[in-house]
Amino acid sequence: MDQRRSPTASERKRDPERTRALLLEAAAAEFGAKGYAATRTTDIAARAGVNKQLISYYFGGKEGLYKELATSWHSSAAEMAHEDQPLDVVLSSFVATTLTDHGRLWAWSNLAGDSPPTDEAFLRGQVDQMRERQAKGELPADLDPGLLLLALMAAAAAPLTLRQTASQITGEDPATPEFAEKYAAQLALLVRHLSGRS
């Protein structure tokens, strides 16, 4: 006897949170691999295993989906960069993101310059946190907090944005967790020297 049966009405019912999560995960992978402009909603939906129209339904389209990803990334980044965390720990956490879809998405958006603007308010908040770190004596007062943040972000992203160069300098693969851990430790040491905590 065939044990297969048709799903019940409750089993057929759409799970909106699961669908949204699948779409966000697929979008991060697609945007991270191709950049904003080259990513098609058809590819995101296919990767998520859902109907393409659900992107418009849940996010209002490709731009809304991208902005939702950025918002979720900002929440995660704000937790990592919380002022209670020492800056060397924060920087190490950001190095680890270079191995993720979010890291590649961030790099694409900066290199191509074709994605919707989403970061200004978040980044201004990060500059304010750098000022607070200076006020507490964690960083030298003569450094411009915005430019220092930019330099540290560039340094944290180097295994991703300078992958070939990093490989040639070190003889290692910068896309591995082992390299990220070693590189993060060196950046943390640099920041501790900068703050006089070495």
mmCIF file of C-alpha atoms in Angstrom:
data_model
loop_
_atom_site.group_PDB
_atom_site.id
_atom_site.type_symbol
_atom_site.label_atom_id
_atom_site.label_comp_id
_atom_site.label_asym_id
_atom_site.label_seq_id
_atom_site.Cartn_x
_atom_site.Cartn_y
_atom_site.Cartn_z
ATOM 1 C CA MET A 1 0.000 0.000 0.000
ATOM 2 C CA ASP A 2 1.297 3.468 -0.918
ATOM 3 C CA GLN A 3 2.014 5.470 2.246
ATOM 4 C CA ARG A 4 2.193 8.813 0.423
ATOM 5 C CA ARG A 5 -0.621 11.261 1.043
ATOM 6 C CA SER A 6 -1.492 14.785 0.119
ATOM 7 C CA PRO A 7 -0.355 17.386 2.636
ATOM 8 C CA THR A 8 -3.009 18.785 4.932
ATOM 9 C CA ALA A 9 -4.107 22.425 4.674
ATOM 10 C CA SER A 10 -1.931 23.370 7.656
ATOM 11 C CA GLU A 11 1.078 21.666 6.069
ATOM 12 C CA ARG A 12 0.522 23.570 2.822
ATOM 13 C CA LYS A 13 0.257 26.872 4.669
ATOM 14 C CA ARG A 14 3.183 29.157 3.919
ATOM 15 C CA ASP A 15 5.639 29.840 6.718
ATOM 16 C CA PRO A 16 6.419 33.548 6.193
ATOM 17 C CA GLU A 17 9.364 33.724 8.602
ATOM 18 C CA ARG A 18 11.011 30.673 7.055
ATOM 19 C CA THR A 19 10.426 32.023 3.542
ATOM 20 C CA ARG A 20 11.873 35.424 4.475
ATOM 21 C CA ALA A 21 14.895 33.743 6.053
ATOM 22 C CA LEU A 22 15.467 31.575 2.971
ATOM 23 C CA LEU A 23 15.251 34.615 0.714
ATOM 24 C CA LEU A 24 17.647 36.635 2.879
ATOM 25 C CA GLU A 25 20.157 33.789 2.972
ATOM 26 C CA ALA A 26 19.909 33.282 -0.807
ATOM 27 C CA ALA A 27 20.181 37.009 -1.459
ATOM 28 C CA ALA A 28 23.320 37.318 0.669
ATOM 29 C CA ALA A 29 24.934 34.511 -1.319
ATOM 30 C CA GLU A 30 23.865 35.899 -4.716
ATOM 31 C CA PHE A 31 24.744 39.531 -3.960
ATOM 32 C CA GLY A 32 28.014 38.392 -2.407
ATOM 33 C CA ALA A 33 28.916 36.355 -5.491
ATOM 34 C CA LYS A 34 27.788 38.785 -8.203
ATOM 35 C CA GLY A 35 27.227 42.230 -6.738
ATOM 36 C CA TYR A 36 23.957 44.139 -6.658
ATOM 37 C CA ALA A 37 23.576 45.032 -10.331
ATOM 38 C CA ALA A 38 24.385 41.576 -11.714
ATOM 39 C CA THR A 39 22.141 39.703 -9.279
ATOM 40 C CA ARG A 40 18.745 38.715 -10.640
ATOM 41 C CA THR A 41 15.722 38.115 -8.440
ATOM 42 C CA THR A 42 15.111 34.929 -10.439
ATOM 43 C CA ASP A 43 18.440 33.553 -9.204
ATOM 44 C CA ILE A 44 17.711 34.544 -5.602
ATOM 45 C CA ALA A 45 14.307 32.851 -5.708
ATOM 46 C CA ALA A 46 15.733 29.723 -7.339
ATOM 47 C CA ARG A 47 18.455 29.470 -4.688
ATOM 48 C CA ALA A 48 15.833 29.905 -1.955
ATOM 49 C CA GLY A 49 13.502 27.409 -3.619
ATOM 50 C CA VAL A 50 10.554 29.809 -3.639
ATOM 51 C CA ASN A 51 8.473 31.741 -6.158
ATOM 52 C CA LYS A 52 10.106 34.935 -7.433
ATOM 53 C CA GLN A 53 6.982 36.982 -6.646
ATOM 54 C CA LEU A 54 7.607 36.416 -2.947
ATOM 55 C CA ILE A 55 10.558 38.801 -3.135
ATOM 56 C CA SER A 56 8.172 41.618 -4.066
ATOM 57 C CA TYR A 57 5.584 40.408 -1.577
ATOM 58 C CA TYR A 58 7.942 40.327 1.419
ATOM 59 C CA PHE A 59 10.514 42.987 0.510
ATOM 60 C CA GLY A 60 9.004 45.177 -2.204
ATOM 61 C CA GLY A 61 11.588 43.978 -4.738
ATOM 62 C CA LYS A 62 15.324 43.591 -5.121
ATOM 63 C CA GLU A 63 16.229 46.922 -3.524
ATOM 64 C CA GLY A 64 14.059 46.246 -0.487
ATOM 65 C CA LEU A 65 15.634 42.819 -0.098
ATOM 66 C CA TYR A 66 19.101 44.358 -0.279
ATOM 67 C CA LYS A 67 18.197 46.988 2.304
ATOM 68 C CA GLU A 68 16.794 44.308 4.618
ATOM 69 C CA LEU A 69 20.116 42.457 4.370
ATOM 70 C CA ALA A 70 21.988 45.658 5.152
ATOM 71 C CA THR A 71 19.775 46.296 8.177
ATOM 72 C CA SER A 72 20.403 42.795 9.529
ATOM 73 C CA TRP A 73 24.130 43.226 8.927
ATOM 74 C CA HIS A 74 24.121 46.572 10.743
ATOM 75 C CA SER A 75 22.478 44.942 13.756
ATOM 76 C CA SER A 76 25.117 42.210 13.829
ATOM 77 C CA ALA A 77 27.943 44.683 13.270
ATOM 78 C CA ALA A 78 26.643 47.003 15.997
ATOM 79 C CA GLU A 79 26.696 44.080 18.444
ATOM 80 C CA MET A 80 30.264 43.209 17.405
ATOM 81 C CA ALA A 81 31.401 46.833 17.681
ATOM 82 C CA HIS A 82 29.695 47.582 21.003
ATOM 83 C CA GLU A 83 31.687 50.136 22.970
ATOM 84 C CA ASP A 84 32.016 47.721 25.913
ATOM 85 C CA GLN A 85 34.168 45.467 23.721
ATOM 86 C CA PRO A 86 37.861 46.378 23.458
ATOM 87 C CA LEU A 87 38.695 47.624 19.962
ATOM 88 C CA ASP A 88 41.114 44.763 19.284
ATOM 89 C CA VAL A 89 38.278 42.263 19.925
ATOM 90 C CA VAL A 90 35.954 44.260 17.659
ATOM 91 C CA LEU A 91 38.508 44.277 14.867
ATOM 92 C CA SER A 92 39.072 40.519 15.181
ATOM 93 C CA SER A 93 35.326 39.954 14.824
ATOM 94 C CA PHE A 94 35.233 42.041 11.660
ATOM 95 C CA VAL A 95 38.115 40.077 10.125
ATOM 96 C CA ALA A 96 36.020 36.924 10.560
ATOM 97 C CA THR A 97 33.217 38.472 8.480
ATOM 98 C CA THR A 98 35.502 38.572 5.438
ATOM 99 C CA LEU A 99 34.839 34.839 5.104
ATOM 100 C CA THR A 100 31.059 35.320 4.907
ATOM 101 C CA ASP A 101 28.562 36.297 2.223
ATOM 102 C CA HIS A 102 28.042 39.560 4.112
ATOM 103 C CA GLY A 103 31.723 40.369 3.779
ATOM 104 C CA ARG A 104 31.665 39.761 0.035
ATOM 105 C CA LEU A 105 28.432 41.756 -0.277
ATOM 106 C CA TRP A 106 30.066 44.700 1.507
ATOM 107 C CA ALA A 107 33.142 44.478 -0.733
ATOM 108 C CA TRP A 108 31.031 44.335 -3.913
ATOM 109 C CA SER A 109 28.981 47.339 -2.873
ATOM 110 C CA ASN A 110 32.147 49.352 -2.327
ATOM 111 C CA LEU A 111 33.977 48.220 -5.442
ATOM 112 C CA ALA A 112 31.060 48.477 -7.870
ATOM 113 C CA GLY A 113 29.303 51.432 -6.264
ATOM 114 C CA ASP A 114 26.025 50.236 -7.753
ATOM 115 C CA SER A 115 24.046 49.194 -4.705
ATOM 116 C CA PRO A 116 21.443 51.275 -2.876
ATOM 117 C CA PRO A 117 22.944 53.448 -0.117
ATOM 118 C CA THR A 118 22.293 51.864 3.257
ATOM 119 C CA ASP A 119 25.279 52.457 5.499
ATOM 120 C CA GLU A 120 25.622 56.173 6.251
ATOM 121 C CA ALA A 121 23.666 56.344 9.523
ATOM 122 C CA PHE A 122 25.266 53.127 10.775
ATOM 123 C CA LEU A 123 28.763 54.332 9.914
ATOM 124 C CA ARG A 124 28.205 57.744 11.512
ATOM 125 C CA GLY A 125 27.292 55.876 14.697
ATOM 126 C CA GLN A 126 30.530 53.918 14.446
ATOM 127 C CA VAL A 127 32.508 57.173 14.132
ATOM 128 C CA ASP A 128 30.768 58.430 17.280
ATOM 129 C CA GLN A 129 31.864 55.251 19.059
ATOM 130 C CA MET A 130 35.459 55.880 17.977
ATOM 131 C CA ARG A 131 35.197 59.375 19.515
ATOM 132 C CA GLU A 132 33.921 57.799 22.738
ATOM 133 C CA ARG A 133 36.853 55.390 22.725
ATOM 134 C CA GLN A 134 39.184 58.387 22.363
ATOM 135 C CA ALA A 135 37.454 60.186 25.231
ATOM 136 C CA LYS A 136 38.013 57.114 27.436
ATOM 137 C CA GLY A 137 41.693 57.039 26.477
ATOM 138 C CA GLU A 138 41.467 53.815 24.476
ATOM 139 C CA LEU A 139 42.798 55.607 21.377
ATOM 140 C CA PRO A 140 45.135 58.566 20.915
ATOM 141 C CA ALA A 141 43.226 61.867 20.861
ATOM 142 C CA ASP A 142 45.157 63.253 17.899
ATOM 143 C CA LEU A 143 43.742 60.699 15.436
ATOM 144 C CA ASP A 144 40.745 61.634 13.304
ATOM 145 C CA PRO A 145 38.068 59.121 14.410
ATOM 146 C CA GLY A 146 36.449 58.822 10.969
ATOM 147 C CA LEU A 147 39.696 58.284 9.126
ATOM 148 C CA LEU A 148 40.885 55.843 11.767
ATOM 149 C CA LEU A 149 37.651 53.873 11.392
ATOM 150 C CA LEU A 150 38.141 53.824 7.620
ATOM 151 C CA ALA A 151 41.730 52.597 7.978
ATOM 152 C CA LEU A 152 40.746 49.849 10.427
ATOM 153 C CA MET A 153 37.838 48.733 8.229
ATOM 154 C CA ALA A 154 40.177 48.563 5.229
ATOM 155 C CA ALA A 155 42.691 46.599 7.279
ATOM 156 C CA ALA A 156 40.037 44.148 8.497
ATOM 157 C CA ALA A 157 38.818 43.617 4.926
ATOM 158 C CA ALA A 158 42.276 43.056 3.424
ATOM 159 C CA PRO A 159 42.044 39.225 3.309
ATOM 160 C CA LEU A 160 38.970 39.672 1.106
ATOM 161 C CA THR A 161 39.743 42.789 -0.910
ATOM 162 C CA LEU A 162 43.460 42.067 -1.345
ATOM 163 C CA ARG A 163 43.225 38.297 -1.536
ATOM 164 C CA GLN A 164 45.793 37.778 -4.283
ATOM 165 C CA THR A 165 48.208 40.258 -2.739
ATOM 166 C CA ALA A 166 47.784 38.689 0.705
ATOM 167 C CA SER A 167 48.463 35.257 -0.770
ATOM 168 C CA GLN A 168 51.609 36.477 -2.525
ATOM 169 C CA ILE A 169 52.908 38.219 0.599
ATOM 170 C CA THR A 170 52.235 35.370 3.011
ATOM 171 C CA GLY A 171 52.216 32.265 0.826
ATOM 172 C CA GLU A 172 48.912 31.325 2.466
ATOM 173 C CA ASP A 173 45.277 31.277 1.371
ATOM 174 C CA PRO A 174 43.580 34.307 2.965
ATOM 175 C CA ALA A 175 40.142 32.742 2.433
ATOM 176 C CA THR A 176 40.715 30.146 5.151
ATOM 177 C CA PRO A 177 39.614 30.397 8.780
ATOM 178 C CA GLU A 178 43.202 29.696 9.855
ATOM 179 C CA PHE A 179 44.511 32.722 7.972
ATOM 180 C CA ALA A 180 41.670 34.920 9.261
ATOM 181 C CA GLU A 181 42.485 33.905 12.840
ATOM 182 C CA LYS A 182 46.198 34.584 12.440
ATOM 183 C CA TYR A 183 45.605 37.881 10.640
ATOM 184 C CA ALA A 184 43.025 38.994 13.227
ATOM 185 C CA ALA A 185 45.520 38.294 16.009
ATOM 186 C CA GLN A 186 48.095 40.514 14.310
ATOM 187 C CA LEU A 187 45.580 43.327 13.786
ATOM 188 C CA ALA A 188 44.517 43.042 17.417
ATOM 189 C CA LEU A 189 48.153 43.371 18.449
ATOM 190 C CA LEU A 190 48.510 46.446 16.242
ATOM 191 C CA VAL A 191 45.466 48.062 17.862
ATOM 192 C CA ARG A 192 46.788 47.258 21.338
ATOM 193 C CA HIS A 193 50.061 48.997 20.382
ATOM 194 C CA LEU A 194 48.049 51.958 19.139
ATOM 195 C CA SER A 195 46.145 52.147 22.416
ATOM 196 C CA GLY A 196 49.259 51.646 24.542
ATOM 197 C CA ARG A 197 48.014 48.291 25.891
ATOM 198 C CA SER A 198 50.666 46.051 24.349
#
